[in-house]
XYZ file of C-alpha atoms in Angstrom:
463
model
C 73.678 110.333 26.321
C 70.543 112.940 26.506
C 71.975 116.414 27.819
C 70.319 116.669 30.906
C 67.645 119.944 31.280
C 66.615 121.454 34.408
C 63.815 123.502 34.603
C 62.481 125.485 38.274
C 58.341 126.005 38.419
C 57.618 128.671 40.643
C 53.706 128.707 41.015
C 51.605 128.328 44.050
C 48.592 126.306 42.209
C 49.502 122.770 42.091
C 47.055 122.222 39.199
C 48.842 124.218 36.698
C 52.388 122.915 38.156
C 51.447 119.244 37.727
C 49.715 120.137 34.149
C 53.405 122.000 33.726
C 55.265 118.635 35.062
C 53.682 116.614 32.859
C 54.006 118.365 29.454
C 57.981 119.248 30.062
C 58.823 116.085 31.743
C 57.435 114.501 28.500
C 59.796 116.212 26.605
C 62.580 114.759 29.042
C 63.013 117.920 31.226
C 64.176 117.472 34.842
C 61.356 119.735 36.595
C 61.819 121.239 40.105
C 58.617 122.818 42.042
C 58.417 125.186 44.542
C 54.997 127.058 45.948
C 56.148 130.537 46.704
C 59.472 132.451 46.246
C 60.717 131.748 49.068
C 60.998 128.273 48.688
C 62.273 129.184 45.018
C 65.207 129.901 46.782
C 65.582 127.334 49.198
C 65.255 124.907 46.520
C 68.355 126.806 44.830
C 70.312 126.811 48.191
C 69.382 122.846 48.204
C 70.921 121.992 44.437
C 73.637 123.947 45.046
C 74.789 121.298 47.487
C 74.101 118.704 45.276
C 75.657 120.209 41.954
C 72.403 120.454 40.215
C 71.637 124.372 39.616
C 68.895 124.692 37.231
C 68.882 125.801 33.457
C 65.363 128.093 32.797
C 62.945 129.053 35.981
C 59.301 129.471 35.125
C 57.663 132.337 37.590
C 54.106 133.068 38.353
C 53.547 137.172 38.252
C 51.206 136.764 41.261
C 52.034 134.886 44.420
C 51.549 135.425 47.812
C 54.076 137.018 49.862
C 57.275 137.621 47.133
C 56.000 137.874 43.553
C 57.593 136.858 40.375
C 59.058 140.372 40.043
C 60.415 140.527 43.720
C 61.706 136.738 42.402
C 63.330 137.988 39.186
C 65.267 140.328 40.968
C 66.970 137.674 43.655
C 67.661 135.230 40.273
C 69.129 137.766 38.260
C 71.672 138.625 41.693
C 71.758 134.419 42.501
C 71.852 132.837 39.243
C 72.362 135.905 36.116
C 72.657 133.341 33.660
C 69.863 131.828 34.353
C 67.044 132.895 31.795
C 63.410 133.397 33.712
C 60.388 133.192 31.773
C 56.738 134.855 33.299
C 53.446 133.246 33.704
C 50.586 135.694 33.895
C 47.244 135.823 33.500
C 46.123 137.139 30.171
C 44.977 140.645 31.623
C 48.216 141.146 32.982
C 50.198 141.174 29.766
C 51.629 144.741 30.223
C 53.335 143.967 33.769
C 55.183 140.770 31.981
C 56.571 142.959 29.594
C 57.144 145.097 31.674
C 59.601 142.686 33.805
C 61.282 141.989 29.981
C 62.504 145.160 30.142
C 64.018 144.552 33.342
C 65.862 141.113 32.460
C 62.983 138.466 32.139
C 63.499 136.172 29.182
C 59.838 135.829 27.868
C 56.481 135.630 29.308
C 53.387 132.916 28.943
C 49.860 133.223 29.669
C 48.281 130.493 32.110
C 46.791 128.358 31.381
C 49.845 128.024 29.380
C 49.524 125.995 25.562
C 51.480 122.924 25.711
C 53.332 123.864 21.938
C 54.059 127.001 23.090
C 55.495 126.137 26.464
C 57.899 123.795 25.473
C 58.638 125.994 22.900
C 59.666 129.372 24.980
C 61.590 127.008 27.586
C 63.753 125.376 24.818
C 64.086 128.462 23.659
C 65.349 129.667 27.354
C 67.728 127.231 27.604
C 69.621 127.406 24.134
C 69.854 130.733 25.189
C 71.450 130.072 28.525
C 73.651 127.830 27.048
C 74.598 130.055 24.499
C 75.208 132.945 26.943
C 77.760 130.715 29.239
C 79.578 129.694 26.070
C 79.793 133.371 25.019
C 81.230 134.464 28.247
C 83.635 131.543 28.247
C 85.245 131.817 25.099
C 85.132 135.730 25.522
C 87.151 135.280 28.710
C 89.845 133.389 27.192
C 90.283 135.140 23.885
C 91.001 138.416 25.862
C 91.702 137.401 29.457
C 89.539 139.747 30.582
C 88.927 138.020 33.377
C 88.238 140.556 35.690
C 85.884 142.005 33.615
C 83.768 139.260 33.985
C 80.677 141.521 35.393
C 77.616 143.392 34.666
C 78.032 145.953 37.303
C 78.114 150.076 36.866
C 81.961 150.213 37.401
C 83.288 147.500 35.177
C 80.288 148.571 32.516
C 81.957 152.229 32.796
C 85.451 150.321 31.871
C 84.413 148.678 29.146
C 82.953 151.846 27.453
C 86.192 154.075 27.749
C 88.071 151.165 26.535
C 85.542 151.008 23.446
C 85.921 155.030 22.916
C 89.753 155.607 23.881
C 91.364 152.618 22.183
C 90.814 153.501 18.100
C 92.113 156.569 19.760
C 96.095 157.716 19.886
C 95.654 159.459 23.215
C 97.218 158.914 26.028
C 95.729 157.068 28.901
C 95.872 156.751 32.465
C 94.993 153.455 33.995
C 93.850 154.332 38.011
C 92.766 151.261 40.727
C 94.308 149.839 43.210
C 96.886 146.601 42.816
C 95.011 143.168 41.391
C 92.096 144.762 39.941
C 93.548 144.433 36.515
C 94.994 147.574 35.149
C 97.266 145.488 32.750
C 94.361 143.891 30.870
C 93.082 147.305 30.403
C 95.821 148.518 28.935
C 95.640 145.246 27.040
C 91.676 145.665 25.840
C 93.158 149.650 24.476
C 96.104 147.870 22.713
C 93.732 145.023 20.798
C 91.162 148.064 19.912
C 93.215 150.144 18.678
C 94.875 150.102 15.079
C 98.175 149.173 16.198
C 96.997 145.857 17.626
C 99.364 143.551 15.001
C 102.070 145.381 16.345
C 103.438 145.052 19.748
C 102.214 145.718 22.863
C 105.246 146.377 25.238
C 105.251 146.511 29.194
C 107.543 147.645 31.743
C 107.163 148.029 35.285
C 108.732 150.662 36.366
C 108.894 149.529 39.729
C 110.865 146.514 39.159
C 113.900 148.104 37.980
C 116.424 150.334 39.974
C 116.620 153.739 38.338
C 120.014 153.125 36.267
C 118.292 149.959 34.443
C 114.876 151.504 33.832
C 116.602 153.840 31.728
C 118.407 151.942 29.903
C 115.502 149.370 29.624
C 113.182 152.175 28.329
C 115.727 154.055 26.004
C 118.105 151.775 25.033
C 121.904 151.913 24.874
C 124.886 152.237 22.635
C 128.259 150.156 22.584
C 130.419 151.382 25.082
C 127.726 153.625 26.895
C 128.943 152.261 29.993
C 130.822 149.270 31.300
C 129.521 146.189 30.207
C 127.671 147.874 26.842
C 129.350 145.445 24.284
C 127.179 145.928 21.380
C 123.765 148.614 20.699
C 120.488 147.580 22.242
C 117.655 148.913 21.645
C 114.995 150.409 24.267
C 111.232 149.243 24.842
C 110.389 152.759 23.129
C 112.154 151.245 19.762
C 110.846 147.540 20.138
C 106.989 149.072 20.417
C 107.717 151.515 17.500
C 104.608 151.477 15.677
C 102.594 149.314 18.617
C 101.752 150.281 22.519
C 104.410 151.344 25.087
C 102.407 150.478 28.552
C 104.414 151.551 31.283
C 102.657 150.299 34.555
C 103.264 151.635 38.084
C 104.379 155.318 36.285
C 103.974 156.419 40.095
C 107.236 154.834 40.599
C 109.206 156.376 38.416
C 112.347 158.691 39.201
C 112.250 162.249 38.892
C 115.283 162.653 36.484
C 113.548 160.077 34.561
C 110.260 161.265 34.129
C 111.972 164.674 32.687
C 113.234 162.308 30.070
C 110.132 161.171 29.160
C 108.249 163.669 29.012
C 110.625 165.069 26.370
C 109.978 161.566 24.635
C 106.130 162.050 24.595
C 106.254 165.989 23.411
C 108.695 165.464 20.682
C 108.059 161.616 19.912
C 112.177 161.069 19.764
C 114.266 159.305 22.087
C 118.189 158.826 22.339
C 119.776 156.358 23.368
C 122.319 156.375 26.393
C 126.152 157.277 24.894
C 124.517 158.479 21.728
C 123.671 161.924 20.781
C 121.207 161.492 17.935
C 117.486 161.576 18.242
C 115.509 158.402 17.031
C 112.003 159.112 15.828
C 109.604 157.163 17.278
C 105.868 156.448 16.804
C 105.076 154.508 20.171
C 101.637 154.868 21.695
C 102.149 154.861 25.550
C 99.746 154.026 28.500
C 100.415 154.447 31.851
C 98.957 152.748 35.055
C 99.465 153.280 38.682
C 97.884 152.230 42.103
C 99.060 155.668 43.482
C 96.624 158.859 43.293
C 99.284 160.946 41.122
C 97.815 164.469 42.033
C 98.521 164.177 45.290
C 102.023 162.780 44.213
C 102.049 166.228 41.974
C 100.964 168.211 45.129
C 103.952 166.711 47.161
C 106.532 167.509 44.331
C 107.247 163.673 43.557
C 105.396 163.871 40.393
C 105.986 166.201 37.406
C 102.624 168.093 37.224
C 103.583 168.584 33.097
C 103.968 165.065 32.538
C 100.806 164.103 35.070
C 98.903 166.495 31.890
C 100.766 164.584 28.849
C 99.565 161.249 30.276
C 96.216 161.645 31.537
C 94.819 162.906 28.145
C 92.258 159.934 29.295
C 91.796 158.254 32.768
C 90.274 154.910 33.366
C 89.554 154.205 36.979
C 89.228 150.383 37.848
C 86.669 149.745 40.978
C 87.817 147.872 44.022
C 86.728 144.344 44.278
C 85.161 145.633 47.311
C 83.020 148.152 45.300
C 81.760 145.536 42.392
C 80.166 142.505 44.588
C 77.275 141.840 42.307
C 79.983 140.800 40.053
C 81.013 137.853 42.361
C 79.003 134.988 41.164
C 80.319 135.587 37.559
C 83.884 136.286 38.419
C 83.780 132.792 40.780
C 82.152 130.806 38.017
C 84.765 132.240 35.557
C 87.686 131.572 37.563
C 86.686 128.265 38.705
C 86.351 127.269 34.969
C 89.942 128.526 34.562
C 91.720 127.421 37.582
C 89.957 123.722 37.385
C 91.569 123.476 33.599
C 94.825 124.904 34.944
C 94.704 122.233 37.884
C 93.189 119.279 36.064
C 90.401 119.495 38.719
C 86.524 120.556 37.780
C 84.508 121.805 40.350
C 80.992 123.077 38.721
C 79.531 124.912 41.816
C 79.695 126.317 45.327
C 77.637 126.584 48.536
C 75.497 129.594 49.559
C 77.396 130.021 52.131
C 80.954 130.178 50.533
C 79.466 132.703 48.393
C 78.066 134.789 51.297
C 81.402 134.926 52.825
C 82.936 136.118 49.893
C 80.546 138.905 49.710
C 81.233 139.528 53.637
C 84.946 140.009 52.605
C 86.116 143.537 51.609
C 89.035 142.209 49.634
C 92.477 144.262 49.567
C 93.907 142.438 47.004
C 90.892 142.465 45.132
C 90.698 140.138 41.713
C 93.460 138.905 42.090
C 93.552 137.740 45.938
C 90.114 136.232 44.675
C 91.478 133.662 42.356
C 94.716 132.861 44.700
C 91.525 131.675 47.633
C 89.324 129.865 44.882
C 92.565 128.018 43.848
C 93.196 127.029 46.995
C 89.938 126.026 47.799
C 89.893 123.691 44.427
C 92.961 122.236 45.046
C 91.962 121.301 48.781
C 88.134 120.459 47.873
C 86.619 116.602 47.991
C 83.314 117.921 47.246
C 81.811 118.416 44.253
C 80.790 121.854 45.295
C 83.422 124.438 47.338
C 82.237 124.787 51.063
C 83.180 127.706 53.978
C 85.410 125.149 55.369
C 88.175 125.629 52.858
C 88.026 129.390 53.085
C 90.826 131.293 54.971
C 90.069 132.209 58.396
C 90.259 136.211 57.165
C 87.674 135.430 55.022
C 85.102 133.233 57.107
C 85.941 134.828 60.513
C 87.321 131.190 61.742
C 89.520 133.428 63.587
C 86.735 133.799 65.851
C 86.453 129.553 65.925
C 89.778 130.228 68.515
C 86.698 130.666 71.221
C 87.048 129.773 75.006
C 84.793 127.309 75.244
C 84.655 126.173 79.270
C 85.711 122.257 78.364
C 84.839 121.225 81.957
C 82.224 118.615 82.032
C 79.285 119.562 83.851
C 78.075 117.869 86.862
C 75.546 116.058 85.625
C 77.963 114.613 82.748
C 79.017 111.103 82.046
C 82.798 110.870 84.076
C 84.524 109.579 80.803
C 86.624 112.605 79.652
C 86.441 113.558 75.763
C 89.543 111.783 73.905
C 91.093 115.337 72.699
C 90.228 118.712 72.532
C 88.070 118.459 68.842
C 85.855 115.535 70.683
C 85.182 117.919 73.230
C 84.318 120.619 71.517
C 81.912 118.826 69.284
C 80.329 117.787 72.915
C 80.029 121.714 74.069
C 78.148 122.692 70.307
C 75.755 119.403 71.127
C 75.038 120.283 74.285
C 74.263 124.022 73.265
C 72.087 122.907 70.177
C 70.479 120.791 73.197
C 70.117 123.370 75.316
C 68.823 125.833 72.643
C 66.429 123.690 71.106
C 68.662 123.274 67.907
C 68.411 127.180 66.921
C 71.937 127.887 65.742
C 70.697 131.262 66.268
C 70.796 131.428 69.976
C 73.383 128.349 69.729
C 76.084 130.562 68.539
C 75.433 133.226 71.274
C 75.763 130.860 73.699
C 79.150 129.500 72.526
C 80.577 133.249 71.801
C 81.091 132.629 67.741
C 79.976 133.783 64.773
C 76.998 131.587 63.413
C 78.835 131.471 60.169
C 81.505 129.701 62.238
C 78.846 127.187 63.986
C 78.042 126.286 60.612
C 81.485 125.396 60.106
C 81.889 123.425 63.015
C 78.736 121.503 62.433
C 79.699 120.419 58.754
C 82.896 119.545 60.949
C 81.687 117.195 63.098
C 78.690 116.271 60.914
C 76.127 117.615 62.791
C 74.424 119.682 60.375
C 71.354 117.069 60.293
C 70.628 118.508 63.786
């Protein structure tokens, strides 16, 4: 079975689409049209509900209202896989590569040669194909899924972790909790030269005091009751390899005295023994607490604060990073529809623009708990607002105090249950508004994200 190819023509003369049409659909392309920009992206908004996103857009340079520029901006935000290629005319050479600079995948002249065209768009799409394959098999060699991301903040990450892991300083992992400070200190660990030997973690918050110690340092027979034979600490077991000791915020006073003594004089001893161990143990550190102000309050040691933040790597917020949604949904959507035996390929316009309404506390990680969710409860081949949390879609607001009582002029056959009767109320407000969900959802006191719930509800989205 032929791979199907999709290809978008953006260009508002219908002569040189249909001469466009004919060539690619000769060479078994599926071809979409559109006139103007705008309805460039209404025609993605459309496929997106049917599954169908396309491979390569072609985009006139000159078009009334938005231009191919202003139109290779909203792709590269809407679709940044998606390779564009330029028409121009043959004076305007410079502006189309020009826009190459900025992210366009090639340019053609119009009247475009028919070799040459199906040329530069088969090129386009063994590229795209090539650059979702690359981020997919990226992602799950180094689980770097929330990395997933072209913007400033996560760009910044990946640098440091290119300069400071050959390195044998000391690092300091900042960001709040779920934005991935473990894979960090994972990414330092595999770039480093002690990545065939271990990595080790302990959280330092999910021990009592007593047991961290002992956890970290190790123990002797008979240190205490219960010691019947020598273990070893995490210090020992990542001699050689990466100590990463995560939520370092958390950790006890008496302890941290210990290790800074471990970090200045790389020995450790073990509890009930009295004879340093020499250790060569790498150690980063993480926490989702802002440790100067933890030094200013006397909770932190302001000498060890120094000894570990040699190097600090600060992880955005979610909520900071939002051009990075599209890539981090299509990511984890691969990941979690393998995980759950279920593949869903896409999602609606408007499940993405409540995402990107959210401000996410938990960041990364709240992200993929919803978009499992979602899959799991999904019947559609694409993921829709309606299986979105209320915190997320403002459903909250779908509670609304809608007056139920039939008007006068109604039919005297009361609505079955409450759900009949408030599908009645949002029909006779689309009636009463002349179907503009605008003014609709002011006169029913929601959200018009939520009247676009409720009509997908009750099926009245035709309306």
């Amino acid at each position: 079975m032929t791979e199907e190819r999709i290809v978008l023509v953006v260009d508002d003369e219908p002569g040189h689409r249909m001469m466009v049409r004919a060539v690619l659909e000769e060479e078994d392309w599926t071809v979409l049209e559109a006139d103007s920009g705008e309805q460039a992206l209404r025609v993605l908004a459309e496929e997106a509900e049917s599954d169908t996103f396309p491979d390569v857009a072609m985009v006139d340079m000159k078009m009334p209202g938005m231009d191919g520029m202003q139109l290779l901006k909203e792709l590269q935000i809407r679709r940044p896989s998606m390779p564009v290629v330029l028409l121009t005319a043959f004076g305007s050479v410079g502006s189309a590569v020009d826009a190459m600079k900025k992210g366009a995948f090639d340019y053609l002249t119009k009247p475009a040669d028919n070799d040459e065209l199906t040329a530069v768009i088969g090129k386009a799409f063994e590229y795209h194909k090539l650059l979702e394959e690359n981020v997919r098999l990226r992602a799950e060699v180094s689980g770097e899924a929330d990395f997933i991301g072209a913007s400033p903040g996560i760009e910044r990450v990946r640098d440091l972790i290119g300069q400071a892991g050959p390195s044998e300083a000391t690092v300091l992992i900042l960001g709040p909790s779920g934005t991935g400070k473990e894979l960090v200190a994972e990414g330092l660990h595999r770039a480093s030269h002690r990545a065939k030997r271990p990595l080790i973690k302990v959280n330092c918050a999910a021990l009592p005091d007593d047991l961290l110690e002992s956890e970290l340092f190790g123990y002797e027979k008979g240190a205490f009751t219960g010691a019947v034979k020598d273990k070893p600490g995490r210090f020992q077991l990542a001699d050689g390899g990466t100590l990463f000791l995560d939520e370092i915020g958390e950790m006890p006073a008496a302890l941290q005295a210990k290790l800074l003594r471990a970090l200045q004089e790389k020995t450790i001893e073990p509890l009930g023994s009295v004879k340093p161990i020499h250790v060569d143990t790498r150690i980063i550190a993480a926490t989702n607490r802002n440790l100067k102000k933890e030094v200013d309050a006397g909770r932190f040691r302001e000498d060890l604060y120094y000894r570990l933040a040699v190097l600090e790597i600060r992880i955005p917020p979610l909520d900071e990073r939002k051009e990075d949604l599209p890539l981090l949904v299509s990511f984890l959507l691969r990941r979690l529809g393998n995980k759950n035996n279920k593949i869903i390929r896409t999602v609606t316009p408007a499940f993405l623009d409540a995402l990107s309404g959210y401000d996410w506390p938990g960041n990364v990680r709240e992200l993929e708990n919803v978009l499992e969710r979602a899959l799991i409860l999904s019947r559609a081949d694409a993921l829709g607002t309606d299986l979105l949390p209320p915190q997320i879609t403002g459903a909250r607001e779908a509670a609304i105090h809608i007056d139920f009582t039939p008007p006068i002029s109604a039919s005297p056959a009361a609505p079955a249950n409450l759900e009949e009767a408030e599908k009645q109320a949002i029909i006779q407000a689309l009636e009463e508004n002349g179907n503009h969900r605008e003014r609709t959802a002011d006169a029913l006191g929601i959200s018009r994200r939520t009247l676009q719930y409720k009509l997908k509800k009750y099926g009245l989205t035709r309306r």
